[in-house]
Amino acid sequence: MTSKTSVEINFKEMEMVILGTEYAGEMKKGIFTVMFYLMPVNHNVLTLHSSANQGVEKKDVTLFFGLSGTGKTTLSADPNRLLIGDDEHCWSDNGVFNIEGGCYAKCLGLSGEKEPEIFNAIKFGSVLENVIYDETTRVVDYDDAAITENTRCAYPIDYIPSAKIPCFADSHPKNIVLLTCDARGVLPPVSKLTNAQVMYHFISGYTSKMAGTEEGVTEPEATFSACFGQPFLALHPMKYAQMLSDKMTEHKANAWLLNTGWTGASVSKGGKRCPLKYTRAILDAIHDGSLANAEFETFPVFGLQIPKAVGSVPPEILNPLKTQTDLEGFNKEVRGLAELFSENFKGYSSEATAEVIAAGPTL
């Protein structure tokens, strides 16, 4: 055992035993692992660690892939779109459906100003986990991490005013968004991806572990998690990546890499996290179709296509190269991250095609 916590699943008996944890999320993640096996193997349905929403008028579906702390819950709770779900979905021949009946949102630093949909969903009938509150007034202090950084709230999905009930869309995704929180400040806020790049970055699953997402993590650190959900995978990551690629090709979906982390410089060098208002403006441009028709330039080493302009987003933050005072130091950071990508992908290269391998960074 490498941990005091144990989550064991018996697929033959369909039983799960959880020991040694005060994190209720292990229950939902255990069931998620079961779905990562049953749906692809028995039904040829792709299981996704993603959030999903749908346009009110155009009925266009967007999938958001990402690890904890990258913005799946926050970005999918869009007042201008219908929420299908915030974490666990399946993509079948008939559309996209939510595995769950609610949401499980992080609460650390939560406020009505920053995330009104989630803040207002916390009411009678929701369940707060590991938070500190005043026992007289019953007012919660969402900034208090005395018990854990990983404070949570579970609430029914219909507590989100824009939730789509039932949580199913009979149309196929038009946009695939891979979310990363890059604490190194290397990756651009948004990049357009080719099909091969989607497979590469999907298998890589790069982000930075953020405070409040895992036990013992109080500062951001780089990590890779295949398919943005490695602990839940029951099959080889290439199986899920190929299914995703096939569905994207069949339904002509656009794909994007969104960095919700730091821009221009790393967190240790005083960089600033990309403001949520700019990330939402980028998503608005994705949803209205204008970003797909933008003029792009190439970000070196990673070969990413960066738009030169996106609505109200300041042009200077779109390309990290253009805000550097120490270009040599920044290029060193870029190469350092590229090396981490390449080293991580060695574990999957034997199952990947030459095209997918070539879609990674060039050193």
mmCIF file of C-alpha atoms in Angstrom:
data_model
loop_
_atom_site.group_PDB
_atom_site.id
_atom_site.type_symbol
_atom_site.label_atom_id
_atom_site.label_comp_id
_atom_site.label_asym_id
_atom_site.label_seq_id
_atom_site.Cartn_x
_atom_site.Cartn_y
_atom_site.Cartn_z
ATOM 1 C CA MET A 1 0.000 0.000 0.000
ATOM 2 C CA THR A 2 1.291 3.448 -0.877
ATOM 3 C CA SER A 3 -1.572 5.264 0.831
ATOM 4 C CA LYS A 4 -3.780 4.953 3.888
ATOM 5 C CA THR A 5 -6.719 5.185 1.469
ATOM 6 C CA SER A 6 -7.945 2.176 -0.499
ATOM 7 C CA VAL A 7 -10.580 2.085 -3.244
ATOM 8 C CA GLU A 8 -11.203 -1.434 -4.540
ATOM 9 C CA ILE A 9 -13.621 -2.536 -7.277
ATOM 10 C CA ASN A 10 -14.695 -6.095 -8.006
ATOM 11 C CA PHE A 11 -16.022 -6.047 -11.575
ATOM 12 C CA LYS A 12 -17.262 -9.637 -11.373
ATOM 13 C CA GLU A 13 -19.426 -9.026 -8.312
ATOM 14 C CA MET A 14 -19.971 -5.329 -9.083
ATOM 15 C CA GLU A 15 -18.948 -4.327 -5.573
ATOM 16 C CA MET A 16 -16.803 -1.425 -4.381
ATOM 17 C CA VAL A 17 -15.078 -0.983 -1.007
ATOM 18 C CA ILE A 18 -13.654 2.384 0.115
ATOM 19 C CA LEU A 19 -11.405 2.588 3.182
ATOM 20 C CA GLY A 20 -9.480 5.321 4.964
ATOM 21 C CA THR A 21 -10.793 8.551 3.439
ATOM 22 C CA GLU A 22 -12.948 11.507 4.468
ATOM 23 C CA TYR A 23 -13.311 12.604 0.837
ATOM 24 C CA ALA A 24 -16.799 11.670 -0.380
ATOM 25 C CA GLY A 25 -15.684 12.093 -3.990
ATOM 26 C CA GLU A 26 -14.169 8.602 -3.927
ATOM 27 C CA MET A 27 -17.694 7.184 -4.245
ATOM 28 C CA LYS A 28 -18.476 8.986 -7.487
ATOM 29 C CA LYS A 29 -15.010 8.357 -8.891
ATOM 30 C CA GLY A 30 -15.313 4.648 -8.159
ATOM 31 C CA ILE A 31 -18.507 4.463 -10.179
ATOM 32 C CA PHE A 32 -16.779 6.527 -12.860
ATOM 33 C CA THR A 33 -14.088 3.845 -13.194
ATOM 34 C CA VAL A 34 -16.789 1.222 -13.682
ATOM 35 C CA MET A 35 -18.294 3.335 -16.482
ATOM 36 C CA PHE A 36 -14.862 3.701 -18.137
ATOM 37 C CA TYR A 37 -14.924 -0.073 -18.551
ATOM 38 C CA LEU A 38 -18.559 -0.984 -19.161
ATOM 39 C CA MET A 39 -19.503 1.700 -21.690
ATOM 40 C CA PRO A 40 -16.664 1.281 -24.259
ATOM 41 C CA VAL A 41 -16.443 -2.522 -23.932
ATOM 42 C CA ASN A 42 -20.131 -3.443 -23.799
ATOM 43 C CA HIS A 43 -21.773 -0.574 -25.681
ATOM 44 C CA ASN A 44 -19.091 1.121 -27.847
ATOM 45 C CA VAL A 45 -19.828 4.362 -25.978
ATOM 46 C CA LEU A 46 -17.030 6.790 -25.056
ATOM 47 C CA THR A 47 -16.784 7.685 -21.356
ATOM 48 C CA LEU A 48 -15.455 11.194 -20.703
ATOM 49 C CA HIS A 49 -13.965 13.048 -17.738
ATOM 50 C CA SER A 50 -15.547 16.249 -18.950
ATOM 51 C CA SER A 51 -18.218 18.831 -18.384
ATOM 52 C CA ALA A 52 -20.723 19.625 -21.112
ATOM 53 C CA ASN A 53 -23.158 22.363 -22.064
ATOM 54 C CA GLN A 54 -25.412 23.245 -24.972
ATOM 55 C CA GLY A 55 -26.365 26.429 -26.775
ATOM 56 C CA VAL A 56 -29.950 27.554 -26.227
ATOM 57 C CA GLU A 57 -30.705 28.427 -29.852
ATOM 58 C CA LYS A 58 -28.190 26.548 -31.999
ATOM 59 C CA LYS A 59 -28.266 23.439 -29.765
ATOM 60 C CA ASP A 60 -24.493 23.173 -30.217
ATOM 61 C CA VAL A 61 -22.758 21.004 -27.613
ATOM 62 C CA THR A 62 -19.338 21.761 -26.113
ATOM 63 C CA LEU A 63 -17.253 19.285 -24.127
ATOM 64 C CA PHE A 64 -14.719 20.533 -21.569
ATOM 65 C CA PHE A 65 -11.974 18.066 -20.635
ATOM 66 C CA GLY A 66 -9.763 18.776 -17.659
ATOM 67 C CA LEU A 67 -8.461 17.705 -14.291
ATOM 68 C CA SER A 68 -9.623 19.148 -10.982
ATOM 69 C CA GLY A 69 -8.897 22.846 -10.685
ATOM 70 C CA THR A 70 -8.773 23.586 -14.420
ATOM 71 C CA GLY A 71 -12.268 25.062 -14.725
ATOM 72 C CA LYS A 72 -14.612 22.286 -15.882
ATOM 73 C CA THR A 73 -17.303 23.158 -13.351
ATOM 74 C CA THR A 74 -16.840 26.927 -13.506
ATOM 75 C CA LEU A 75 -16.754 27.254 -17.303
ATOM 76 C CA SER A 76 -19.603 24.858 -18.014
ATOM 77 C CA ALA A 77 -21.909 26.800 -15.651
ATOM 78 C CA ASP A 78 -22.556 29.481 -18.261
ATOM 79 C CA PRO A 79 -25.731 31.585 -17.843
ATOM 80 C CA ASN A 80 -26.016 31.807 -21.636
ATOM 81 C CA ARG A 81 -25.933 28.039 -22.181
ATOM 82 C CA LEU A 82 -27.704 24.959 -20.825
ATOM 83 C CA LEU A 83 -25.655 22.829 -18.430
ATOM 84 C CA ILE A 84 -25.694 19.118 -19.233
ATOM 85 C CA GLY A 85 -23.231 18.283 -16.462
ATOM 86 C CA ASP A 86 -19.966 19.319 -14.837
ATOM 87 C CA ASP A 87 -17.764 16.210 -14.607
ATOM 88 C CA GLU A 88 -18.782 12.799 -15.977
ATOM 89 C CA HIS A 89 -20.356 12.092 -19.373
ATOM 90 C CA CYS A 90 -20.739 9.554 -22.149
ATOM 91 C CA TRP A 91 -20.750 10.210 -25.914
ATOM 92 C CA SER A 92 -22.868 7.683 -27.803
ATOM 93 C CA ASP A 93 -24.143 7.433 -31.374
ATOM 94 C CA ASN A 94 -27.212 9.364 -30.202
ATOM 95 C CA GLY A 95 -25.503 12.280 -28.450
ATOM 96 C CA VAL A 96 -24.087 13.159 -25.025
ATOM 97 C CA PHE A 97 -25.525 12.276 -21.625
ATOM 98 C CA ASN A 98 -24.560 12.961 -18.016
ATOM 99 C CA ILE A 99 -23.717 10.015 -15.765
ATOM 100 C CA GLU A 100 -24.601 11.987 -12.615
ATOM 101 C CA GLY A 101 -27.629 13.819 -11.267
ATOM 102 C CA GLY A 102 -25.783 16.734 -9.734
ATOM 103 C CA CYS A 103 -22.552 18.678 -9.345
ATOM 104 C CA TYR A 104 -19.615 18.395 -6.950
ATOM 105 C CA ALA A 105 -17.993 21.816 -6.861
ATOM 106 C CA LYS A 106 -14.845 22.991 -5.095
ATOM 107 C CA CYS A 107 -15.623 25.672 -2.519
ATOM 108 C CA LEU A 108 -12.250 27.122 -1.522
ATOM 109 C CA GLY A 109 -12.337 30.864 -2.226
ATOM 110 C CA LEU A 110 -15.888 30.681 -3.574
ATOM 111 C CA SER A 111 -17.808 33.959 -3.818
ATOM 112 C CA GLY A 112 -21.027 35.199 -5.347
ATOM 113 C CA GLU A 113 -19.101 37.722 -7.417
ATOM 114 C CA LYS A 114 -16.696 35.266 -9.049
ATOM 115 C CA GLU A 115 -18.980 32.239 -9.493
ATOM 116 C CA PRO A 116 -22.622 33.247 -8.932
ATOM 117 C CA GLU A 117 -24.195 30.085 -10.394
ATOM 118 C CA ILE A 118 -22.282 27.790 -8.048
ATOM 119 C CA PHE A 119 -22.548 30.134 -5.048
ATOM 120 C CA ASN A 120 -26.325 30.405 -5.389
ATOM 121 C CA ALA A 121 -26.679 26.627 -5.800
ATOM 122 C CA ILE A 122 -25.504 26.178 -2.208
ATOM 123 C CA LYS A 123 -28.806 26.194 -0.342
ATOM 124 C CA PHE A 124 -31.153 23.831 1.500
ATOM 125 C CA GLY A 125 -30.737 20.394 -0.063
ATOM 126 C CA SER A 126 -27.072 20.794 -0.979
ATOM 127 C CA VAL A 127 -24.334 19.094 1.058
ATOM 128 C CA LEU A 128 -21.202 20.962 2.159
ATOM 129 C CA GLU A 129 -18.092 18.899 2.858
ATOM 130 C CA ASN A 130 -15.170 19.795 5.155
ATOM 131 C CA VAL A 131 -15.998 23.530 5.330
ATOM 132 C CA ILE A 132 -15.700 25.836 8.344
ATOM 133 C CA TYR A 133 -18.828 27.752 9.381
ATOM 134 C CA ASP A 134 -20.152 29.876 12.228
ATOM 135 C CA GLU A 135 -22.343 27.583 14.324
ATOM 136 C CA THR A 136 -24.527 30.495 15.455
ATOM 137 C CA THR A 137 -25.159 32.250 12.140
ATOM 138 C CA ARG A 138 -24.467 29.161 9.973
ATOM 139 C CA VAL A 139 -22.510 31.397 7.590
ATOM 140 C CA VAL A 140 -19.750 29.478 5.790
ATOM 141 C CA ASP A 141 -16.224 30.855 5.519
ATOM 142 C CA TYR A 142 -15.217 29.659 2.061
ATOM 143 C CA ASP A 143 -11.696 31.027 2.506
ATOM 144 C CA ASP A 144 -10.966 28.853 5.550
ATOM 145 C CA ALA A 145 -8.932 25.738 4.706
ATOM 146 C CA ALA A 146 -8.360 24.606 8.296
ATOM 147 C CA ILE A 147 -9.622 21.069 7.597
ATOM 148 C CA THR A 148 -8.484 20.717 3.982
ATOM 149 C CA GLU A 149 -7.901 22.727 0.812
ATOM 150 C CA ASN A 150 -10.367 20.350 -0.843
ATOM 151 C CA THR A 151 -13.647 21.761 0.500
ATOM 152 C CA ARG A 152 -16.636 20.727 -1.599
ATOM 153 C CA CYS A 153 -20.355 21.052 -2.149
ATOM 154 C CA ALA A 154 -22.686 18.530 -3.750
ATOM 155 C CA TYR A 155 -25.979 19.827 -5.125
ATOM 156 C CA PRO A 156 -28.689 18.639 -7.544
ATOM 157 C CA ILE A 157 -28.081 19.790 -11.087
ATOM 158 C CA ASP A 158 -31.433 21.580 -11.193
ATOM 159 C CA TYR A 159 -30.045 24.025 -8.600
ATOM 160 C CA ILE A 160 -28.258 25.568 -11.583
ATOM 161 C CA PRO A 161 -30.946 27.741 -13.250
ATOM 162 C CA SER A 162 -29.672 26.968 -16.748
ATOM 163 C CA ALA A 163 -29.461 23.179 -16.266
ATOM 164 C CA LYS A 164 -30.781 21.021 -19.096
ATOM 165 C CA ILE A 165 -33.300 18.534 -17.715
ATOM 166 C CA PRO A 166 -33.033 15.658 -18.532
ATOM 167 C CA CYS A 167 -29.235 15.864 -18.774
ATOM 168 C CA PHE A 168 -28.989 14.634 -22.355
ATOM 169 C CA ALA A 169 -28.326 16.263 -25.723
ATOM 170 C CA ASP A 170 -29.432 14.497 -28.889
ATOM 171 C CA SER A 171 -26.916 16.499 -30.933
ATOM 172 C CA HIS A 172 -23.181 15.848 -31.163
ATOM 173 C CA PRO A 173 -20.401 18.131 -29.878
ATOM 174 C CA LYS A 174 -19.290 20.912 -32.207
ATOM 175 C CA ASN A 175 -16.425 22.053 -29.979
ATOM 176 C CA ILE A 176 -13.979 20.035 -27.904
ATOM 177 C CA VAL A 177 -12.103 22.068 -25.268
ATOM 178 C CA LEU A 178 -9.045 20.626 -23.527
ATOM 179 C CA LEU A 179 -8.438 22.589 -20.336
ATOM 180 C CA THR A 180 -5.057 22.939 -18.689
ATOM 181 C CA CYS A 181 -3.844 25.067 -15.813
ATOM 182 C CA ASP A 182 -0.226 25.774 -16.727
ATOM 183 C CA ALA A 183 1.606 27.127 -13.672
ATOM 184 C CA ARG A 184 4.741 27.592 -15.805
ATOM 185 C CA GLY A 185 3.068 30.358 -17.816
ATOM 186 C CA VAL A 186 4.216 28.791 -21.097
ATOM 187 C CA LEU A 187 1.064 27.769 -22.956
ATOM 188 C CA PRO A 188 -1.121 30.411 -24.664
ATOM 189 C CA PRO A 189 -4.618 31.149 -23.300
ATOM 190 C CA VAL A 190 -6.132 29.481 -26.390
ATOM 191 C CA SER A 191 -4.856 27.411 -29.303
ATOM 192 C CA LYS A 192 -6.631 25.672 -32.180
ATOM 193 C CA LEU A 193 -5.747 21.985 -32.426
ATOM 194 C CA THR A 194 -5.562 19.553 -35.319
ATOM 195 C CA ASN A 195 -7.069 16.102 -34.895
ATOM 196 C CA ALA A 196 -3.628 14.590 -34.252
ATOM 197 C CA GLN A 197 -2.820 17.297 -31.693
ATOM 198 C CA VAL A 198 -6.069 16.547 -29.887
ATOM 199 C CA MET A 199 -5.065 12.907 -29.547
ATOM 200 C CA TYR A 200 -1.562 13.851 -28.351
ATOM 201 C CA HIS A 201 -2.736 16.358 -25.756
ATOM 202 C CA PHE A 202 -5.669 14.162 -24.717
ATOM 203 C CA ILE A 203 -3.330 11.243 -24.039
ATOM 204 C CA SER A 204 -0.836 13.561 -22.321
ATOM 205 C CA GLY A 205 -3.411 15.222 -20.058
ATOM 206 C CA TYR A 206 -1.049 17.965 -18.905
ATOM 207 C CA THR A 207 -1.916 20.401 -16.151
ATOM 208 C CA SER A 208 -0.555 21.645 -12.851
ATOM 209 C CA LYS A 209 -1.894 20.065 -9.689
ATOM 210 C CA MET A 210 -3.579 22.943 -7.920
ATOM 211 C CA ALA A 211 -4.005 23.582 -4.210
ATOM 212 C CA GLY A 212 -7.163 21.918 -2.949
ATOM 213 C CA THR A 213 -7.369 19.161 -5.557
ATOM 214 C CA GLU A 214 -5.299 16.429 -3.900
ATOM 215 C CA GLU A 215 -4.077 15.651 -0.402
ATOM 216 C CA GLY A 216 -0.824 17.444 0.377
ATOM 217 C CA VAL A 217 -0.903 19.763 -2.628
ATOM 218 C CA THR A 218 -0.656 23.364 -1.429
ATOM 219 C CA GLU A 219 1.425 24.774 -4.318
ATOM 220 C CA PRO A 220 1.007 24.135 -8.077
ATOM 221 C CA GLU A 221 3.115 21.339 -9.568
ATOM 222 C CA ALA A 222 3.294 19.951 -13.115
ATOM 223 C CA THR A 223 1.572 16.635 -13.736
ATOM 224 C CA PHE A 224 0.291 14.441 -16.561
ATOM 225 C CA SER A 225 -2.855 12.331 -16.395
ATOM 226 C CA ALA A 226 -3.850 10.349 -19.491
ATOM 227 C CA CYS A 227 -7.221 11.335 -20.941
ATOM 228 C CA PHE A 228 -7.448 13.916 -18.135
ATOM 229 C CA GLY A 229 -8.498 11.076 -15.847
ATOM 230 C CA GLN A 230 -5.789 8.416 -15.558
ATOM 231 C CA PRO A 231 -6.894 7.052 -12.142
ATOM 232 C CA PHE A 232 -10.286 6.148 -13.616
ATOM 233 C CA LEU A 233 -9.141 4.468 -16.846
ATOM 234 C CA ALA A 234 -9.879 0.759 -17.213
ATOM 235 C CA LEU A 235 -8.431 0.416 -20.751
ATOM 236 C CA HIS A 236 -5.326 1.702 -22.558
ATOM 237 C CA PRO A 237 -5.522 5.495 -23.136
ATOM 238 C CA MET A 238 -5.180 5.005 -26.907
ATOM 239 C CA LYS A 239 -8.551 3.222 -26.921
ATOM 240 C CA TYR A 240 -10.307 6.324 -25.600
ATOM 241 C CA ALA A 241 -8.205 8.692 -27.737
ATOM 242 C CA GLN A 242 -9.031 6.797 -30.923
ATOM 243 C CA MET A 243 -12.734 6.757 -30.085
ATOM 244 C CA LEU A 244 -12.610 10.520 -29.473
ATOM 245 C CA SER A 245 -10.747 11.128 -32.736
ATOM 246 C CA ASP A 246 -13.215 9.025 -34.726
ATOM 247 C CA LYS A 247 -16.198 10.860 -33.275
ATOM 248 C CA MET A 248 -14.615 14.266 -33.882
ATOM 249 C CA THR A 249 -13.939 13.356 -37.506
ATOM 250 C CA GLU A 250 -17.436 11.964 -38.028
ATOM 251 C CA HIS A 251 -19.176 15.011 -36.549
ATOM 252 C CA LYS A 252 -16.678 17.653 -37.767
ATOM 253 C CA ALA A 253 -15.932 19.056 -34.311
ATOM 254 C CA ASN A 254 -13.420 21.864 -33.733
ATOM 255 C CA ALA A 255 -10.873 21.408 -30.959
ATOM 256 C CA TRP A 256 -9.154 23.904 -28.665
ATOM 257 C CA LEU A 257 -6.534 23.935 -25.939
ATOM 258 C CA LEU A 258 -7.426 26.479 -23.231
ATOM 259 C CA ASN A 259 -4.894 27.457 -20.596
ATOM 260 C CA THR A 260 -6.764 28.728 -17.548
ATOM 261 C CA GLY A 261 -3.504 28.997 -15.631
ATOM 262 C CA TRP A 262 -0.724 31.550 -15.715
ATOM 263 C CA THR A 263 0.193 33.696 -18.702
ATOM 264 C CA GLY A 264 3.488 35.268 -19.680
ATOM 265 C CA ALA A 265 5.424 34.034 -16.645
ATOM 266 C CA SER A 266 5.297 31.216 -14.123
ATOM 267 C CA VAL A 267 3.587 31.511 -10.753
ATOM 268 C CA SER A 268 7.028 31.537 -9.086
ATOM 269 C CA LYS A 269 8.159 34.470 -11.252
ATOM 270 C CA GLY A 270 5.182 36.687 -10.557
ATOM 271 C CA GLY A 271 2.985 35.697 -13.476
ATOM 272 C CA LYS A 272 -0.747 36.312 -13.278
ATOM 273 C CA ARG A 273 -3.462 33.740 -13.766
ATOM 274 C CA CYS A 274 -5.544 34.352 -16.894
ATOM 275 C CA PRO A 275 -8.599 36.341 -15.717
ATOM 276 C CA LEU A 276 -11.837 34.374 -15.859
ATOM 277 C CA LYS A 277 -13.492 37.163 -17.865
ATOM 278 C CA TYR A 278 -10.961 36.661 -20.676
ATOM 279 C CA THR A 279 -11.400 32.883 -20.668
ATOM 280 C CA ARG A 280 -15.166 33.385 -20.922
ATOM 281 C CA ALA A 281 -14.676 35.872 -23.777
ATOM 282 C CA ILE A 282 -12.593 33.245 -25.590
ATOM 283 C CA LEU A 283 -15.355 30.684 -25.080
ATOM 284 C CA ASP A 284 -17.938 33.135 -26.403
ATOM 285 C CA ALA A 285 -15.835 33.459 -29.571
ATOM 286 C CA ILE A 286 -15.626 29.677 -29.843
ATOM 287 C CA HIS A 287 -19.382 29.307 -29.478
ATOM 288 C CA ASP A 288 -20.359 32.049 -31.922
ATOM 289 C CA GLY A 289 -17.991 30.586 -34.529
ATOM 290 C CA SER A 290 -15.808 33.680 -34.902
ATOM 291 C CA LEU A 291 -12.683 32.086 -33.412
ATOM 292 C CA ALA A 292 -12.685 29.256 -35.941
ATOM 293 C CA ASN A 293 -12.451 31.893 -38.684
ATOM 294 C CA ALA A 294 -9.769 34.012 -36.996
ATOM 295 C CA GLU A 295 -6.269 34.660 -38.313
ATOM 296 C CA PHE A 296 -3.705 32.436 -36.612
ATOM 297 C CA GLU A 297 0.033 32.361 -36.010
ATOM 298 C CA THR A 298 2.214 29.449 -34.913
ATOM 299 C CA PHE A 299 3.567 29.093 -31.386
ATOM 300 C CA PRO A 300 7.043 27.533 -31.759
ATOM 301 C CA VAL A 301 8.169 24.179 -30.336
ATOM 302 C CA PHE A 302 4.589 23.091 -29.568
ATOM 303 C CA GLY A 303 3.313 23.971 -33.062
ATOM 304 C CA LEU A 304 0.092 25.427 -31.668
ATOM 305 C CA GLN A 305 -2.089 27.778 -33.707
ATOM 306 C CA ILE A 306 -2.715 31.004 -31.763
ATOM 307 C CA PRO A 307 -5.389 33.527 -32.829
ATOM 308 C CA LYS A 308 -4.092 37.057 -33.382
ATOM 309 C CA ALA A 309 -7.280 38.602 -31.993
ATOM 310 C CA VAL A 310 -10.213 37.403 -29.881
ATOM 311 C CA GLY A 311 -12.987 39.900 -29.178
ATOM 312 C CA SER A 312 -12.362 41.900 -25.997
ATOM 313 C CA VAL A 313 -9.274 39.896 -24.967
ATOM 314 C CA PRO A 314 -6.104 42.067 -24.974
ATOM 315 C CA PRO A 315 -4.056 40.879 -27.992
ATOM 316 C CA GLU A 316 -0.805 40.969 -26.033
ATOM 317 C CA ILE A 317 -1.809 38.085 -23.743
ATOM 318 C CA LEU A 318 -2.776 35.750 -26.604
ATOM 319 C CA ASN A 319 0.857 35.052 -27.520
ATOM 320 C CA PRO A 320 3.140 34.676 -24.470
ATOM 321 C CA LEU A 321 6.197 35.433 -26.621
ATOM 322 C CA LYS A 322 5.051 39.019 -27.130
ATOM 323 C CA THR A 323 5.067 39.971 -23.451
ATOM 324 C CA GLN A 324 8.544 38.724 -22.582
ATOM 325 C CA THR A 325 11.306 40.936 -21.238
ATOM 326 C CA ASP A 326 13.551 37.883 -20.807
ATOM 327 C CA LEU A 327 13.004 35.991 -24.065
ATOM 328 C CA GLU A 328 15.917 33.631 -23.474
ATOM 329 C CA GLY A 329 14.574 32.658 -20.064
ATOM 330 C CA PHE A 330 11.080 32.136 -21.454
ATOM 331 C CA ASN A 331 12.362 29.958 -24.306
ATOM 332 C CA LYS A 332 14.142 27.853 -21.698
ATOM 333 C CA GLU A 333 10.812 27.385 -19.891
ATOM 334 C CA VAL A 334 9.161 26.390 -23.190
ATOM 335 C CA ARG A 335 11.844 23.797 -23.906
ATOM 336 C CA GLY A 336 11.655 22.532 -20.329
ATOM 337 C CA LEU A 337 7.915 21.931 -20.596
ATOM 338 C CA ALA A 338 8.359 20.333 -24.038
ATOM 339 C CA GLU A 339 10.873 17.899 -22.563
ATOM 340 C CA LEU A 340 8.379 16.929 -19.865
ATOM 341 C CA PHE A 341 5.748 16.262 -22.547
ATOM 342 C CA SER A 342 8.138 14.129 -24.603
ATOM 343 C CA GLU A 343 9.333 12.120 -21.624
ATOM 344 C CA ASN A 344 5.769 11.479 -20.457
ATOM 345 C CA PHE A 345 4.583 10.387 -23.917
ATOM 346 C CA LYS A 346 7.252 7.681 -24.172
ATOM 347 C CA GLY A 347 4.964 5.515 -22.082
ATOM 348 C CA TYR A 348 2.281 5.619 -24.799
ATOM 349 C CA SER A 349 4.308 5.909 -28.029
ATOM 350 C CA SER A 350 4.305 2.156 -28.723
ATOM 351 C CA GLU A 351 0.524 2.279 -29.237
ATOM 352 C CA ALA A 352 0.401 5.676 -30.981
ATOM 353 C CA THR A 353 0.589 6.346 -34.714
ATOM 354 C CA ALA A 354 3.464 8.300 -36.256
ATOM 355 C CA GLU A 355 1.064 11.184 -36.934
ATOM 356 C CA VAL A 356 0.075 11.457 -33.280
ATOM 357 C CA ILE A 357 3.683 11.300 -32.082
ATOM 358 C CA ALA A 358 4.636 14.022 -34.582
ATOM 359 C CA ALA A 359 1.854 16.239 -33.188
ATOM 360 C CA GLY A 360 3.817 16.719 -29.980
ATOM 361 C CA PRO A 361 6.440 19.408 -29.300
ATOM 362 C CA THR A 362 9.573 19.511 -31.445
ATOM 363 C CA LEU A 363 12.869 19.788 -29.589
#
